[in-house]
Tab-separated table of C-alpha atoms in Angstrom:
chain	number	residue	atom	x	y	z
M	235	MET	CA	65.234	-46.195	20.229
M	236	SER	CA	65.512	-43.809	17.314
M	237	SER	CA	63.439	-40.703	16.917
M	238	GLN	CA	61.880	-42.314	13.840
M	239	GLU	CA	60.685	-45.295	15.884
M	240	GLU	CA	59.314	-42.957	18.575
M	241	GLY	CA	57.322	-41.124	15.918
M	242	ASP	CA	55.859	-44.374	14.591
M	243	ASP	CA	54.757	-45.423	18.072
M	244	THR	CA	53.089	-42.065	18.605
M	245	LEU	CA	51.285	-42.368	15.271
M	246	ASP	CA	50.141	-45.922	16.103
M	247	GLU	CA	48.712	-44.769	19.407
M	248	LEU	CA	46.983	-41.848	17.735
M	249	LEU	CA	45.369	-44.039	15.079
M	250	LYS	CA	44.285	-46.559	17.705
M	251	ASP	CA	42.592	-43.848	19.707
M	252	ARG	CA	40.927	-42.174	16.707
M	253	ALA	CA	39.963	-45.202	14.596
M	254	ARG	CA	36.389	-45.423	15.786
M	255	ILE	CA	32.985	-44.487	14.428
M	256	GLU	CA	31.711	-41.153	15.668
M	257	GLU	CA	28.187	-39.850	15.298
M	258	LEU	CA	27.867	-36.544	13.548
M	259	PRO	CA	26.104	-33.748	15.410
M	260	ASP	CA	22.494	-33.036	14.467
M	261	ASN	CA	23.499	-30.138	12.260
M	262	ASP	CA	25.852	-32.402	10.264
M	263	GLU	CA	28.639	-29.844	10.629
M	264	ASP	CA	32.193	-30.338	11.747
M	265	GLU	CA	32.840	-29.619	15.420
M	266	GLU	CA	35.097	-26.774	14.388
M	267	GLY	CA	32.467	-25.244	12.110
M	268	GLY	CA	33.703	-26.833	8.888
M	269	PRO	CA	31.668	-27.547	5.759
M	270	PRO	CA	28.585	-29.798	5.844
M	271	PHE	CA	29.107	-33.516	5.605
M	272	PRO	CA	29.095	-34.616	1.929
M	273	GLY	CA	25.644	-35.751	0.786
M	274	LYS	CA	23.756	-33.801	3.455
M	275	HIS	CA	21.190	-32.662	0.883
M	276	LEU	CA	20.392	-36.298	0.027
M	277	LYS	CA	19.206	-37.142	3.518
M	278	SER	CA	15.482	-37.526	4.087
M	279	LYS	CA	14.220	-34.790	6.342
M	280	PRO	CA	12.515	-35.835	9.573
M	281	LYS	CA	8.782	-36.312	9.057
M	282	LYS	CA	5.795	-36.835	11.229
M	283	ASP	CA	4.412	-40.291	11.839
M	284	LEU	CA	2.906	-40.794	8.385
M	285	PRO	CA	1.753	-43.864	6.443
M	286	ALA	CA	4.571	-45.481	4.504
M	287	TRP	CA	3.142	-44.421	1.148
M	288	MET	CA	3.358	-40.752	2.142
M	289	SER	CA	7.143	-40.934	2.376
M	290	SER	CA	9.196	-40.822	-0.794
M	291	ALA	CA	11.017	-44.034	-1.625
M	292	THR	CA	13.784	-42.118	-3.390
M	293	LEU	CA	16.209	-39.416	-2.322
M	294	SER	CA	16.486	-36.009	-3.900
M	295	LEU	CA	19.397	-35.715	-6.300
M	296	PHE	CA	19.472	-31.946	-6.140
M	297	HIS	CA	20.898	-29.726	-3.460
M	298	GLU	CA	18.233	-27.906	-1.501
M	299	ASP	CA	19.835	-24.587	-2.424
M	300	GLU	CA	19.581	-25.352	-6.136
M	301	GLN	CA	15.909	-24.685	-6.818
M	302	THR	CA	13.994	-24.065	-10.027
M	303	PRO	CA	10.452	-22.778	-10.513
M	304	SER	CA	9.341	-26.393	-11.036
M	305	THR	CA	10.925	-27.730	-7.851
M	306	GLU	CA	9.546	-24.803	-5.873
M	307	VAL	CA	5.997	-25.535	-7.066
M	308	LEU	CA	6.469	-29.245	-6.341
M	309	ALA	CA	7.635	-28.426	-2.823
M	310	LYS	CA	4.707	-26.073	-2.288
M	311	THR	CA	2.195	-28.736	-3.336
M	312	ALA	CA	3.906	-31.403	-1.230
M	313	ALA	CA	3.635	-29.054	1.755
M	314	GLU	CA	-0.010	-28.011	1.315
M	315	CYS	CA	-1.518	-31.512	1.163
M	316	PRO	CA	-0.233	-33.340	4.319
M	317	PRO	CA	-2.334	-31.332	6.823
M	318	TYR	CA	-5.458	-32.523	4.997
M	319	LEU	CA	-4.172	-36.054	4.356
M	320	THR	CA	-3.298	-36.540	8.028
M	321	LEU	CA	-6.624	-34.965	9.088
M	322	GLU	CA	-4.904	-32.237	11.070
M	323	ASP	CA	-7.159	-29.940	9.067
M	324	THR	CA	-10.506	-31.445	8.049
M	325	GLN	CA	-11.704	-28.125	6.541
M	326	GLY	CA	-14.936	-28.491	8.482
M	327	LEU	CA	-16.042	-31.435	6.337
M	328	PRO	CA	-18.222	-34.098	8.014
M	329	LEU	CA	-16.244	-37.275	8.688
M	330	ASN	CA	-17.228	-40.865	8.034
M	331	SER	CA	-16.807	-43.804	10.400
M	332	HIS	CA	-13.162	-44.213	9.309
M	333	GLY	CA	-12.243	-40.621	10.091
M	334	LEU	CA	-12.066	-39.470	6.463
M	335	PRO	CA	-14.322	-36.766	5.008
M	336	HIS	CA	-17.571	-38.048	3.552
M	337	LEU	CA	-18.064	-37.732	-0.188
M	338	ARG	CA	-20.159	-34.570	-0.494
M	339	ARG	CA	-22.708	-36.081	-2.851
M	340	ASN	CA	-25.418	-33.435	-2.747
M	341	PRO	CA	-23.135	-30.363	-2.932
M	342	HIS	CA	-21.196	-31.932	-5.818
M	343	ALA	CA	-24.395	-32.749	-7.705
M	344	GLU	CA	-25.717	-29.238	-7.131
M	345	PHE	CA	-22.412	-27.770	-8.334
M	346	LEU	CA	-22.622	-29.767	-11.572
M	347	ARG	CA	-26.244	-28.716	-12.077
M	348	SER	CA	-25.265	-25.082	-11.658
M	349	CYS	CA	-22.616	-25.422	-14.376
M	350	LEU	CA	-25.400	-26.209	-16.858
M	351	GLY	CA	-27.142	-22.917	-16.142
M	352	ASP	CA	-26.167	-19.314	-16.765
M	353	LEU	CA	-22.416	-18.913	-16.420
M	354	PRO	CA	-20.326	-15.836	-15.568
M	355	ALA	CA	-18.518	-13.825	-18.248
M	356	PRO	CA	-15.119	-15.580	-17.968
M	357	TYR	CA	-16.755	-18.748	-19.295
M	358	ALA	CA	-16.874	-17.088	-22.727
M	359	ALA	CA	-13.438	-18.638	-23.184
M	360	MET	CA	-15.173	-22.036	-23.090
M	361	ASP	CA	-17.411	-21.265	-26.065
M	362	ALA	CA	-15.583	-23.782	-28.273
M	363	SER	CA	-15.843	-26.406	-25.524
M	364	ARG	CA	-19.579	-26.347	-24.847
M	365	PRO	CA	-20.030	-30.095	-25.474
M	366	TRP	CA	-17.441	-30.831	-22.818
M	367	LEU	CA	-19.437	-28.894	-20.233
M	368	PHE	CA	-22.492	-30.956	-21.163
M	369	TYR	CA	-20.611	-34.227	-20.790
M	370	TRP	CA	-18.728	-33.402	-17.571
M	371	CYS	CA	-21.820	-32.137	-15.805
M	372	ILE	CA	-24.293	-34.769	-16.973
M	373	ALA	CA	-21.964	-37.765	-16.668
M	374	GLY	CA	-20.635	-36.500	-13.339
M	375	GLN	CA	-24.145	-36.364	-11.912
M	376	SER	CA	-24.823	-39.882	-13.150
M	377	PHE	CA	-21.668	-41.140	-11.404
M	378	LEU	CA	-23.197	-39.824	-8.182
M	379	GLY	CA	-26.346	-41.835	-8.856
M	380	GLU	CA	-28.432	-38.886	-10.050
M	381	ASP	CA	-31.178	-39.380	-12.643
M	382	VAL	CA	-30.069	-37.341	-15.674
M	383	SER	CA	-32.922	-38.303	-18.033
M	384	SER	CA	-34.585	-34.923	-17.469
M	385	TYR	CA	-31.793	-33.268	-19.471
M	386	LYS	CA	-32.629	-35.174	-22.663
M	387	ASP	CA	-34.901	-32.711	-24.487
M	388	ARG	CA	-32.906	-29.688	-23.417
M	389	LEU	CA	-29.609	-31.271	-24.482
M	390	ILE	CA	-30.936	-32.346	-27.877
M	391	GLU	CA	-32.163	-28.839	-28.652
M	392	THR	CA	-28.862	-27.366	-27.473
M	393	VAL	CA	-26.572	-29.583	-29.563
M	394	ARG	CA	-28.738	-29.686	-32.683
M	395	PRO	CA	-27.331	-26.359	-34.011
M	396	LEU	CA	-23.776	-27.571	-33.287
M	397	GLN	CA	-24.158	-30.443	-35.782
M	398	ASN	CA	-22.767	-29.565	-39.192
M	399	PRO	CA	-24.404	-30.708	-42.449
M	400	GLY	CA	-21.166	-32.427	-43.412
M	401	GLY	CA	-21.208	-34.492	-40.230
M	402	GLY	CA	-19.822	-34.165	-36.723
M	403	PHE	CA	-20.312	-31.504	-34.062
M	404	GLY	CA	-18.488	-28.249	-33.503
M	405	GLY	CA	-17.706	-26.742	-30.139
M	406	GLY	CA	-20.058	-23.822	-30.670
M	407	HIS	CA	-22.443	-22.345	-33.227
M	408	GLY	CA	-20.911	-22.138	-36.705
M	409	GLN	CA	-17.677	-23.840	-35.703
M	410	TYR	CA	-15.929	-26.622	-37.600
M	411	SER	CA	-16.592	-30.213	-36.588
M	412	HIS	CA	-13.932	-31.555	-34.241
M	413	CYS	CA	-13.292	-35.063	-32.916
M	414	ALA	CA	-13.067	-33.972	-29.282
M	415	CYS	CA	-16.281	-31.942	-29.387
M	416	THR	CA	-18.074	-34.685	-31.297
M	417	TYR	CA	-16.884	-37.289	-28.786
M	418	ALA	CA	-18.126	-35.195	-25.847
M	419	THR	CA	-21.465	-34.594	-27.560
M	420	ILE	CA	-21.983	-38.293	-28.302
M	421	LEU	CA	-21.148	-39.248	-24.709
M	422	ALA	CA	-23.512	-36.626	-23.289
M	423	LEU	CA	-26.309	-37.771	-25.603
M	424	THR	CA	-25.625	-41.409	-24.724
M	425	ALA	CA	-25.926	-40.567	-21.027
M	426	VAL	CA	-29.484	-39.264	-21.557
M	427	ASP	CA	-30.498	-41.729	-24.304
M	428	GLY	CA	-30.739	-38.929	-26.857
M	429	LEU	CA	-28.709	-40.254	-29.803
M	430	GLU	CA	-31.633	-39.952	-32.224
M	431	VAL	CA	-30.531	-36.390	-33.005
M	432	VAL	CA	-27.291	-37.604	-34.614
M	433	ASP	CA	-27.060	-37.716	-38.418
M	434	ARG	CA	-25.230	-41.052	-38.535
M	435	LYS	CA	-24.660	-41.123	-42.305
M	436	ALA	CA	-23.113	-37.650	-42.317
M	437	MET	CA	-21.049	-38.639	-39.270
M	438	TRP	CA	-19.707	-41.683	-41.139
M	439	HIS	CA	-18.628	-39.526	-44.079
M	440	TRP	CA	-17.024	-36.921	-41.826
M	441	LEU	CA	-15.025	-39.508	-39.875
M	442	GLY	CA	-13.780	-40.790	-43.226
M	443	GLN	CA	-12.261	-37.352	-43.813
M	444	VAL	CA	-10.184	-37.443	-40.613
M	445	LYS	CA	-8.904	-41.016	-41.093
M	446	GLN	CA	-5.287	-40.933	-42.337
M	447	SER	CA	-3.417	-43.206	-44.711
M	448	ASN	CA	-0.852	-44.045	-41.976
M	449	GLY	CA	-3.615	-45.529	-39.818
M	450	GLY	CA	-4.175	-42.636	-37.416
M	451	PHE	CA	-6.825	-39.921	-37.180
M	452	ARG	CA	-6.779	-36.129	-37.273
M	453	MET	CA	-8.709	-34.144	-34.694
M	454	ALA	CA	-10.473	-32.272	-37.505
M	455	ALA	CA	-10.097	-31.913	-41.241
M	456	ASN	CA	-6.553	-30.606	-41.896
M	457	ALA	CA	-5.872	-30.426	-38.136
M	458	GLU	CA	-3.277	-32.199	-35.995
M	459	GLN	CA	-3.065	-35.982	-35.889
M	460	ASP	CA	-2.790	-37.534	-32.427
M	461	ILE	CA	-3.937	-40.361	-30.188
M	462	ARG	CA	-6.952	-38.383	-28.957
M	463	GLY	CA	-8.388	-38.419	-32.462
M	464	ALA	CA	-8.035	-42.196	-32.663
M	465	TYR	CA	-9.809	-42.814	-29.346
M	466	CYS	CA	-12.554	-40.268	-30.033
M	467	ALA	CA	-13.199	-41.606	-33.537
M	468	LEU	CA	-13.396	-45.252	-32.467
M	469	THR	CA	-15.684	-44.372	-29.567
M	470	ILE	CA	-18.048	-42.550	-31.934
M	471	LEU	CA	-17.950	-45.364	-34.496
M	472	THR	CA	-18.708	-47.963	-31.833
M	473	LEU	CA	-21.476	-46.247	-29.877
M	474	LEU	CA	-23.263	-45.267	-33.112
M	475	ASN	CA	-22.501	-48.629	-34.768
M	476	LEU	CA	-21.321	-46.974	-37.969
M	477	PRO	CA	-19.976	-49.095	-40.840
M	478	LEU	CA	-16.283	-49.895	-40.491
M	479	THR	CA	-15.786	-49.644	-44.243
M	480	LEU	CA	-14.314	-46.294	-45.234
M	481	PRO	CA	-16.495	-43.984	-47.359
M	482	PRO	CA	-15.519	-43.901	-51.050
M	483	ASP	CA	-14.207	-40.322	-50.781
M	484	SER	CA	-12.020	-40.904	-47.711
M	485	PRO	CA	-8.443	-39.628	-48.250
M	486	ALA	CA	-7.145	-42.750	-46.496
M	487	ARG	CA	-8.847	-44.883	-49.139
M	488	LEU	CA	-7.900	-42.717	-52.104
M	489	ALA	CA	-4.301	-41.971	-51.118
M	490	GLY	CA	-3.359	-44.911	-48.935
M	491	GLY	CA	-5.473	-47.736	-50.236
M	492	LEU	CA	-6.999	-48.434	-46.809
M	493	GLN	CA	-10.359	-50.157	-46.730
M	494	THR	CA	-11.603	-49.763	-43.140
M	495	PHE	CA	-11.396	-47.336	-40.249
M	496	THR	CA	-9.305	-49.830	-38.289
M	497	ASP	CA	-6.674	-50.481	-40.972
M	498	GLY	CA	-3.204	-49.567	-39.710
M	499	LEU	CA	-4.521	-48.134	-36.444
M	500	GLY	CA	-2.862	-50.563	-34.034
M	501	ALA	CA	0.505	-50.178	-35.738
M	502	TRP	CA	0.202	-46.392	-35.591
M	503	ILE	CA	-0.610	-46.496	-31.861
M	504	ALA	CA	2.505	-48.621	-31.330
M	505	THR	CA	4.657	-45.795	-32.709
M	506	CYS	CA	3.343	-43.484	-29.971
M	507	GLN	CA	4.970	-45.490	-27.162
M	508	SER	CA	8.326	-44.048	-26.103
M	509	TYR	CA	11.430	-45.639	-24.617
M	510	GLU	CA	10.098	-44.591	-21.182
M	511	GLY	CA	7.075	-46.820	-21.598
M	512	GLY	CA	4.480	-44.053	-21.639
M	513	ILE	CA	2.334	-42.988	-24.582
M	514	ALA	CA	2.738	-39.732	-26.474
M	515	GLY	CA	0.069	-37.857	-28.375
M	516	ALA	CA	1.952	-38.576	-31.584
M	517	PRO	CA	5.210	-40.375	-32.435
M	518	GLY	CA	8.227	-38.609	-30.941
M	519	ASN	CA	6.277	-36.327	-28.607
M	520	GLU	CA	6.331	-36.182	-24.805
M	521	VAL	CA	4.493	-38.989	-23.019
M	522	HIS	CA	1.416	-38.175	-20.947
M	523	GLY	CA	-0.991	-40.067	-18.709
M	524	ALA	CA	-4.114	-39.017	-20.600
M	525	TYR	CA	-2.619	-40.262	-23.862
M	526	ALA	CA	-1.924	-43.612	-22.202
M	527	PHE	CA	-5.624	-43.935	-21.412
M	528	CYS	CA	-6.587	-42.970	-24.972
M	529	ALA	CA	-4.227	-45.584	-26.411
M	530	LEU	CA	-5.352	-48.376	-24.093
M	531	ALA	CA	-9.052	-47.589	-24.473
M	532	CYS	CA	-8.676	-47.367	-28.250
M	533	LEU	CA	-7.041	-50.797	-28.373
M	534	CYS	CA	-9.802	-52.172	-26.132
M	535	ILE	CA	-12.338	-51.001	-28.723
M	536	LEU	CA	-10.272	-52.415	-31.575
M	537	ASP	CA	-10.232	-55.958	-30.197
M	538	ALA	CA	-10.215	-57.990	-26.993
M	539	PRO	CA	-7.606	-56.375	-24.710
M	540	TYR	CA	-5.707	-59.610	-24.105
M	541	ARG	CA	-5.045	-59.674	-27.866
M	542	SER	CA	-4.814	-56.032	-28.903
M	543	ILE	CA	-2.805	-54.469	-26.072
M	544	PRO	CA	0.127	-56.950	-25.981
M	545	ALA	CA	0.157	-57.008	-29.790
M	546	TYR	CA	0.991	-53.314	-30.072
M	547	LEU	CA	2.404	-52.119	-26.744
M	548	ASP	CA	5.218	-53.074	-24.390
M	549	VAL	CA	2.886	-53.841	-21.486
M	550	PRO	CA	5.489	-54.267	-18.679
M	551	LEU	CA	7.168	-50.996	-19.625
M	552	LEU	CA	3.858	-49.123	-19.802
M	553	THR	CA	2.715	-50.636	-16.508
M	554	ARG	CA	5.875	-49.486	-14.787
M	555	TRP	CA	5.520	-45.978	-16.187
M	556	LEU	CA	1.873	-45.659	-15.138
M	557	ALA	CA	2.583	-46.955	-11.631
M	558	SER	CA	5.332	-44.354	-11.259
M	559	MET	CA	2.799	-41.568	-11.836
M	560	GLN	CA	1.276	-42.027	-8.353
M	561	THR	CA	2.768	-39.237	-6.281
M	562	THR	CA	4.066	-38.974	-2.741
M	563	PRO	CA	3.107	-37.703	-0.272
M	564	GLU	CA	-0.251	-36.890	-1.891
M	565	GLY	CA	-1.298	-40.341	-3.123
M	566	GLY	CA	-2.944	-38.984	-6.275
M	567	PHE	CA	-1.589	-39.121	-9.802
M	568	ALA	CA	0.444	-36.768	-11.954
M	569	GLY	CA	0.164	-36.711	-15.730
M	570	ARG	CA	3.894	-36.594	-16.457
M	571	PRO	CA	7.148	-37.269	-14.589
M	572	ASN	CA	8.201	-34.503	-12.186
M	573	LYS	CA	4.830	-32.766	-12.497
M	574	LEU	CA	2.225	-31.928	-9.882
M	575	VAL	CA	-0.508	-34.160	-8.547
M	576	ASP	CA	-3.857	-33.416	-10.186
M	577	ALA	CA	-7.212	-34.967	-9.330
M	578	CYS	CA	-8.203	-35.374	-12.987
M	579	TYR	CA	-5.488	-38.011	-13.414
M	580	SER	CA	-7.408	-40.132	-10.942
M	581	HIS	CA	-9.260	-41.088	-14.098
M	582	TRP	CA	-6.716	-40.616	-16.880
M	583	VAL	CA	-4.124	-42.756	-15.097
M	584	GLY	CA	-6.192	-44.594	-12.480
M	585	ALA	CA	-8.607	-46.002	-15.070
M	586	CYS	CA	-5.706	-47.489	-17.055
M	587	PHE	CA	-5.057	-50.256	-14.558
M	588	ALA	CA	-8.306	-52.125	-15.239
M	589	LEU	CA	-7.458	-52.051	-18.948
M	590	LEU	CA	-3.954	-53.336	-18.246
M	591	GLU	CA	-5.371	-56.062	-16.023
M	592	ALA	CA	-7.410	-57.282	-18.981
M	593	ALA	CA	-4.286	-57.376	-21.160
M	594	ARG	CA	-3.097	-60.464	-19.313
M	595	PRO	CA	-3.338	-63.852	-21.062
M	596	LEU	CA	-6.885	-65.096	-21.524
M	597	GLU	CA	-6.559	-68.037	-19.145
M	598	GLU	CA	-5.664	-65.620	-16.342
M	599	THR	CA	-8.417	-63.080	-17.002
M	600	GLN	CA	-11.273	-65.572	-17.255
M	601	GLN	CA	-11.326	-66.215	-13.517
M	602	HIS	CA	-14.248	-65.053	-11.440
M	603	PRO	CA	-14.097	-61.256	-11.026
M	604	ALA	CA	-13.826	-61.582	-7.260
M	605	VAL	CA	-10.394	-63.120	-7.806
M	606	LEU	CA	-9.218	-60.317	-10.050
M	607	ALA	CA	-8.246	-56.796	-9.040
M	608	ARG	CA	-8.619	-57.771	-5.406
M	609	LYS	CA	-5.481	-55.982	-4.304
M	610	GLY	CA	-4.765	-52.308	-4.305
M	611	GLY	CA	-5.157	-51.236	-0.705
M	612	GLU	CA	-2.342	-49.599	1.189
M	613	GLY	CA	0.916	-50.986	-0.175
M	614	GLN	CA	-0.747	-53.609	-2.383
M	615	GLY	CA	-1.110	-54.070	-6.112
M	616	LEU	CA	0.186	-51.966	-8.981
M	617	TRP	CA	-1.302	-48.832	-7.477
M	618	ASN	CA	-2.444	-47.728	-4.067
M	619	LYS	CA	-6.217	-47.359	-4.224
M	620	ALA	CA	-6.511	-46.342	-0.582
M	621	ALA	CA	-4.042	-43.507	-1.119
M	622	LEU	CA	-5.994	-42.211	-4.118
M	623	VAL	CA	-9.296	-42.353	-2.244
M	624	ARG	CA	-7.756	-40.447	0.658
M	625	TYR	CA	-6.411	-37.757	-1.669
M	626	LEU	CA	-9.750	-37.309	-3.409
M	627	LEU	CA	-11.757	-37.116	-0.183
M	628	THR	CA	-9.361	-34.943	1.822
M	629	CYS	CA	-7.714	-32.701	-0.780
M	630	ALA	CA	-9.908	-32.626	-3.886
M	631	GLN	CA	-13.279	-31.756	-2.337
M	632	GLN	CA	-14.259	-28.108	-2.129
M	633	PRO	CA	-15.317	-27.241	1.436
M	634	GLY	CA	-18.129	-24.866	2.289
M	635	LYS	CA	-21.510	-24.597	0.613
M	636	LYS	CA	-20.368	-24.559	-3.006
M	637	GLY	CA	-19.417	-28.179	-3.653
M	638	GLY	CA	-17.481	-29.478	-6.629
M	639	MET	CA	-14.061	-31.093	-6.839
M	640	ARG	CA	-10.736	-29.491	-7.641
M	641	ASP	CA	-7.269	-30.212	-8.960
M	642	LYS	CA	-5.620	-29.694	-5.550
M	643	PRO	CA	-6.383	-27.689	-2.366
M	644	SER	CA	-5.071	-24.420	-3.811
M	645	ALA	CA	-7.276	-24.685	-6.938
M	646	ARG	CA	-10.919	-23.882	-7.638
M	647	PRO	CA	-13.505	-26.590	-8.373
M	648	ASP	CA	-14.791	-27.054	-11.922
M	649	GLY	CA	-16.849	-29.508	-13.936
M	650	TYR	CA	-13.834	-31.167	-15.545
M	651	HIS	CA	-12.130	-32.083	-12.280
M	652	THR	CA	-15.415	-33.031	-10.632
M	653	CYS	CA	-16.333	-35.484	-13.383
M	654	TYR	CA	-12.937	-37.156	-13.632
M	655	SER	CA	-12.386	-37.203	-9.866
M	656	LEU	CA	-15.627	-39.149	-9.510
M	657	SER	CA	-14.622	-41.492	-12.330
M	658	GLY	CA	-11.258	-42.050	-10.638
M	659	LEU	CA	-13.020	-42.724	-7.355
M	660	SER	CA	-15.067	-45.383	-9.122
M	661	ALA	CA	-11.896	-46.967	-10.540
M	662	ALA	CA	-10.517	-47.261	-7.002
M	663	GLN	CA	-13.703	-48.466	-5.308
M	664	HIS	CA	-14.891	-51.133	-7.744
M	665	ARG	CA	-13.598	-54.022	-9.844
M	666	TYR	CA	-13.755	-54.162	-13.624
M	667	TRP	CA	-12.968	-57.020	-15.954
M	668	TYR	CA	-13.298	-58.122	-19.562
M	669	ASP	CA	-15.662	-61.051	-20.151
M	670	GLU	CA	-16.312	-62.414	-23.638
M	671	ARG	CA	-18.689	-64.961	-22.148
M	672	SER	CA	-21.203	-62.351	-20.997
M	673	GLY	CA	-23.820	-63.491	-23.516
M	674	THR	CA	-25.544	-60.089	-23.865
M	675	ARG	CA	-25.069	-59.815	-27.635
M	676	GLY	CA	-27.627	-61.071	-30.113
M	677	GLU	CA	-26.947	-63.437	-33.007
M	678	GLU	CA	-27.318	-60.589	-35.501
M	679	GLU	CA	-24.605	-58.612	-33.732
M	680	GLU	CA	-22.313	-61.632	-33.543
M	681	GLU	CA	-22.666	-62.183	-37.283
M	682	GLU	CA	-22.053	-58.499	-37.944
M	683	GLU	CA	-18.842	-58.560	-35.901
M	684	GLU	CA	-17.602	-61.700	-37.637
M	685	SER	CA	-18.169	-60.053	-41.015
M	686	GLY	CA	-16.141	-57.020	-39.921
M	687	GLY	CA	-19.176	-54.763	-39.645
M	688	ARG	CA	-19.097	-53.765	-35.993
M	689	LEU	CA	-16.635	-53.469	-33.120
M	690	LEU	CA	-18.212	-55.225	-30.148
M	691	SER	CA	-15.253	-55.901	-27.848
M	692	ALA	CA	-15.808	-52.804	-25.732
M	693	PHE	CA	-19.304	-54.013	-24.824
M	694	ASN	CA	-17.850	-57.059	-23.050
M	695	TRP	CA	-16.708	-55.149	-19.964
M	696	ARG	CA	-18.304	-55.878	-16.617
M	697	GLY	CA	-18.075	-54.282	-13.211
M	698	GLU	CA	-18.728	-55.299	-9.634
M	699	ARG	CA	-19.075	-53.160	-6.554
M	700	GLY	CA	-16.347	-53.533	-3.999
M	701	THR	CA	-17.091	-55.704	-0.982
M	702	ALA	CA	-17.733	-54.320	2.497
M	703	GLU	CA	-14.256	-55.460	3.491
M	704	GLU	CA	-12.680	-53.629	0.555
M	705	MET	CA	-14.622	-50.463	1.313
M	706	ARG	CA	-13.390	-50.650	4.888
M	707	ASP	CA	-9.806	-50.996	3.669
M	708	LEU	CA	-10.320	-47.912	1.509
M	709	GLY	CA	-11.776	-45.960	4.421
M	710	VAL	CA	-15.209	-45.269	2.938
M	711	ASP	CA	-18.792	-45.721	4.089
M	712	GLU	CA	-21.685	-46.695	1.837
M	713	GLU	CA	-22.650	-43.079	1.213
M	714	ASP	CA	-19.110	-42.390	-0.052
M	715	VAL	CA	-19.379	-44.995	-2.824
M	716	VAL	CA	-20.000	-43.836	-6.408
M	717	GLU	CA	-21.560	-45.769	-9.284
M	718	LEU	CA	-19.861	-48.221	-11.633
M	719	VAL	CA	-18.297	-46.400	-14.599
M	720	HIS	CA	-17.520	-48.140	-17.891
M	721	PRO	CA	-13.693	-48.261	-18.100
M	722	VAL	CA	-13.570	-47.604	-21.870
M	723	PHE	CA	-16.441	-45.194	-22.546
M	724	VAL	CA	-16.460	-43.379	-19.159
M	725	LEU	CA	-20.232	-43.563	-18.835
M	726	ARG	CA	-22.619	-45.541	-16.670
M	727	PHE	CA	-22.881	-49.139	-17.886
M	728	GLU	CA	-26.629	-48.733	-18.379
M	729	ALA	CA	-26.098	-45.871	-20.824
M	730	VAL	CA	-23.566	-47.847	-22.859
M	731	GLU	CA	-25.912	-50.827	-23.047
M	732	GLY	CA	-28.687	-48.528	-24.250
M	733	ALA	CA	-26.536	-47.354	-27.168
M	734	ARG	CA	-25.624	-50.931	-28.066
M	735	LYS	CA	-29.266	-51.961	-28.251
M	736	ARG	CA	-30.409	-48.814	-30.075
M	737	PHE	CA	-28.137	-49.406	-33.069
M	738	ALA	CA	-27.946	-53.200	-33.000
M	739	GLY	CA	-29.204	-53.313	-36.584
M	740	GLY	CA	-26.304	-51.241	-37.932
M	741	GLY	CA	-26.469	-49.451	-41.271
M	742	VAL	CA	-26.635	-45.712	-41.931
């Protein structure tokens, strides 16, 4: 036998002995101290026994040593929430029969009441946002079932000086009228049945000044144009039942030849949807969860959602984008990709799903409401309602005597997050659907809508409290359940119905 043949035999024996699968040591390093096994940073790190939705379904694409300020903050947030989510730390909060913290109804209501009183000096920065404080605190209390009618006289006298002779409301005394501040003022007044203070004719003329020839709306005269302006303007027009015909001096009529407030609006909203599926504030800008709500709600005011939403938006793409905003391990929502969970998006994103549900073909949405929106517990439906409820009850509630709800455990409570956390809780706990057969509108209103004089679609929404079985699946007791919140106007249904009846006759 030649030396070459002997070498081949030796090699064959060596390969035979070594050609087997070997487990890597726990540290993923070579036995001789070599470099880490390729892809080590992609491996999921060992976790405690957590619900499936608390574990990420995707692997990190970045090496753990390659960190940025954004990834560091994401990691910090992901680390601070699990002790509360798993109830290792209940923060001293009383627990319900399912082991989750109770909704702190009374402390939250007291916190919102306190925000309508004397405020500390740092709140001077909120001077231009006074109407928002009114809305967050009054609407938030109503979501908890509180009677807010006692605020009526006080609110009317407070907002009266904010109303400008040319129409609309400013954020503070002597400030220009602004769509956002006017929207918040109208919602707050609607909540207490105090809309008689509004100069509707001046409001109609002012809204004509912010309507643009391309179909959209500015936030104020000569200010930026974005989707917020469109939603705010249509909400104001609808709740006050203002004429849809543009005033004679409207720039949109003079420069663009438009005739009504709704002309070109749907087409303009369509340009705000990006290739990702989300909605931007304006064409070409970054998409954001709150803008998605504004777009969907605006289209729901414009017409029946099963007609308006599919006509102007790529619904499957938007649905996918919104569903991807629910974060792990927290279970709440973020407003943009790769951003932090924030309790306010419980509303801005969570409330979108009822609107999307109504965008389905008419024959599907006309079933009994008990058939619709039934899913959504752990691992069911487009979004995980149980995960959101757990996040809000365990991470978003302020412990101690103060009350209020917060962005995340490391943040302070405020009226904004309290209001929208409660609205998001309502979106998770109850079912909402669009029903043209409701029969609550009078003949005069029907004729007015047919003649193009009033937008009535948004008044066709209905809600139904979740069943005992659904509440059990969500992990809540009766005292943890909030009120039904209108999915378009973000007010109690009773308040919205009051506005509809008040201005049923139309005119200015």
